[in-house]
Every structure is written in C-alpha cells, then in structure tokens.
Coordinates of C-alpha atoms in Angstrom, one line a residue:
M1 CA 260.2 144.9 225.6
K2 CA 261.5 146.1 222.2
N3 CA 261.2 142.6 220.9
F4 CA 257.6 142.3 221.9
L5 CA 256.8 145.6 220.2
S6 CA 258.5 144.3 217.0
G7 CA 256.4 141.1 217.4
M8 CA 253.3 143.1 217.7
L9 CA 254.0 145.1 214.5
F10 CA 254.8 141.9 212.6
S11 CA 251.5 140.3 213.8
L12 CA 249.6 143.4 212.6
L13 CA 251.4 143.1 209.3
L14 CA 250.5 139.4 209.2
L15 CA 246.8 140.1 210.0
L16 CA 246.6 143.0 207.5
A17 CA 248.2 141.0 204.7
F18 CA 245.8 138.1 205.5
I19 CA 242.7 140.4 205.4
L20 CA 243.7 142.0 202.1
T21 CA 244.5 138.7 200.4
R22 CA 241.4 137.0 201.8
S23 CA 239.2 139.3 199.8
I24 CA 240.9 138.0 196.6
A25 CA 241.8 134.3 197.3
G26 CA 240.7 131.4 199.5
L27 CA 241.6 130.7 203.1
W28 CA 244.8 128.7 202.8
V29 CA 246.1 130.8 199.8
S30 CA 245.7 133.9 202.0
F31 CA 247.5 132.2 204.9
A32 CA 250.4 131.3 202.6
W33 CA 250.7 134.8 200.9
S34 CA 250.4 136.7 204.2
L35 CA 253.0 134.4 205.8
F36 CA 255.3 134.9 202.7
I37 CA 254.9 138.7 202.8
T38 CA 255.6 138.8 206.6
A39 CA 258.6 136.5 206.3
V40 CA 260.2 138.7 203.6
V41 CA 259.7 141.8 205.7
F42 CA 261.0 139.9 208.7
L43 CA 264.2 139.0 206.9
L44 CA 264.7 142.5 205.6
Y45 CA 264.2 143.9 209.1
R46 CA 266.5 141.2 210.6
R47 CA 269.2 142.0 208.1
K48 CA 269.1 145.7 209.1
K49 CA 269.0 145.1 212.9
Q50 CA 271.3 142.0 213.2
W51 CA 269.4 140.1 215.9
C52 CA 270.9 137.3 217.9
G53 CA 269.1 133.9 218.3
K54 CA 267.3 134.9 221.5
D55 CA 265.9 138.1 219.8
M56 CA 264.6 136.1 216.8
A57 CA 263.0 133.5 219.1
L58 CA 261.3 136.2 221.2
I59 CA 260.1 138.2 218.1
S60 CA 258.8 135.0 216.5
L61 CA 257.0 133.9 219.6
S62 CA 255.4 137.3 220.3
T63 CA 254.4 137.6 216.6
G64 CA 252.4 134.3 216.8
L65 CA 250.9 135.1 220.2
F66 CA 249.9 138.6 219.3
Y67 CA 248.4 137.3 216.0
I68 CA 246.3 134.8 217.9
L69 CA 245.2 137.6 220.3
F70 CA 244.3 140.1 217.6
A71 CA 242.6 137.5 215.4
S72 CA 240.5 136.2 218.3
F73 CA 239.5 139.7 219.2
G74 CA 238.5 140.4 215.6
I75 CA 236.6 137.1 215.3
S76 CA 234.6 137.9 218.5
L77 CA 233.7 141.4 217.2
V78 CA 232.9 140.5 213.6
P79 CA 232.1 136.8 213.0
P80 CA 233.3 135.8 209.5
E81 CA 230.0 134.1 208.7
P82 CA 226.5 133.5 210.1
I83 CA 226.5 131.1 213.0
R84 CA 224.7 127.8 212.1
D85 CA 226.3 125.3 214.4
L86 CA 229.2 124.7 216.8
G87 CA 231.7 124.4 214.0
D88 CA 231.0 128.0 212.9
I89 CA 232.0 129.2 216.4
V90 CA 235.0 127.0 217.0
M91 CA 236.7 126.8 213.5
P92 CA 237.7 130.4 213.1
Y93 CA 239.5 130.4 216.5
L94 CA 241.1 127.0 215.6
Y95 CA 242.4 128.4 212.2
A96 CA 243.7 131.5 214.0
C97 CA 245.7 129.3 216.5
V98 CA 247.0 127.1 213.8
F99 CA 248.1 130.0 211.7
G100 CA 249.7 131.8 214.7
G101 CA 251.6 128.6 215.5
C102 CA 252.7 128.3 211.8
A103 CA 253.8 131.9 211.8
M104 CA 255.9 131.3 214.9
I105 CA 257.7 128.3 213.4
V106 CA 258.2 129.8 209.9
L107 CA 259.6 133.1 211.2
F108 CA 261.9 131.4 213.6
L109 CA 263.2 128.9 211.0
T110 CA 263.6 131.5 208.2
G111 CA 265.5 133.7 210.6
R112 CA 267.8 130.8 211.6
V113 CA 268.4 129.6 208.1
F114 CA 269.2 133.1 206.7
S115 CA 271.3 134.1 209.7
R116 CA 273.6 131.2 208.9
Q117 CA 274.0 132.4 205.3
M118 CA 274.9 136.0 206.2

C-alpha cells in the first residue's frame, strides 16, 4: 500500500511538472522535462529509502497508472482545446496513455541502472 501511495505522489509530481512546463514549451518538450524532473526526484527518494527491485517495479507501475487516471480525469473535466472532430477527443487520451507508459518504463529503468551503481 505504501508503494501505491508513493506512486500516486510521483504521478501528481509528473502531472504538475507537465502542466507547469506546458505553459512555456510544446507538448513533447513538456513531456521530456516533466519526466526528467520526476526521474531526478525518484532517484533521490530511492537513494534515501533503499528500495528493492519489487518496490521499484510497483512504484513505477503505480506512477504510470495513476498518471493515466489523473490525466484522463482532467481531460474529461477541462478539454485542452475546442472539439472539432474525433481526433480532438481521442488524441489527448492517447497522449496521456503513451506518456504514462513512458513514465513507467523510464522510472523502472533509471531505478534499475542507478541501483546497480550504488
């Protein structure tokens, strides 16, 4: 349960970093910067807590899933742009799923790589 709470907090950090950088930069640049910021915080927190491989996997998985959940909820409440066609409805959800999946993979791999170095 503690791992899922940590994953929820990392997903909120990911979403907040994305929203803040999205007002300055484009979509993919915002994805990259928010993922970088979250990965740095993830590594600092991992260094403090000394997780095992199972904990890193659960936190990475829950971070991505909670990000998809929170982003989908936000997209349904406040659409990012006026709806003109089907692509305006589907694409924000698709981007959220892609980014949630990328977040899972990146957090897990950075945790694995840096756990071998410590």
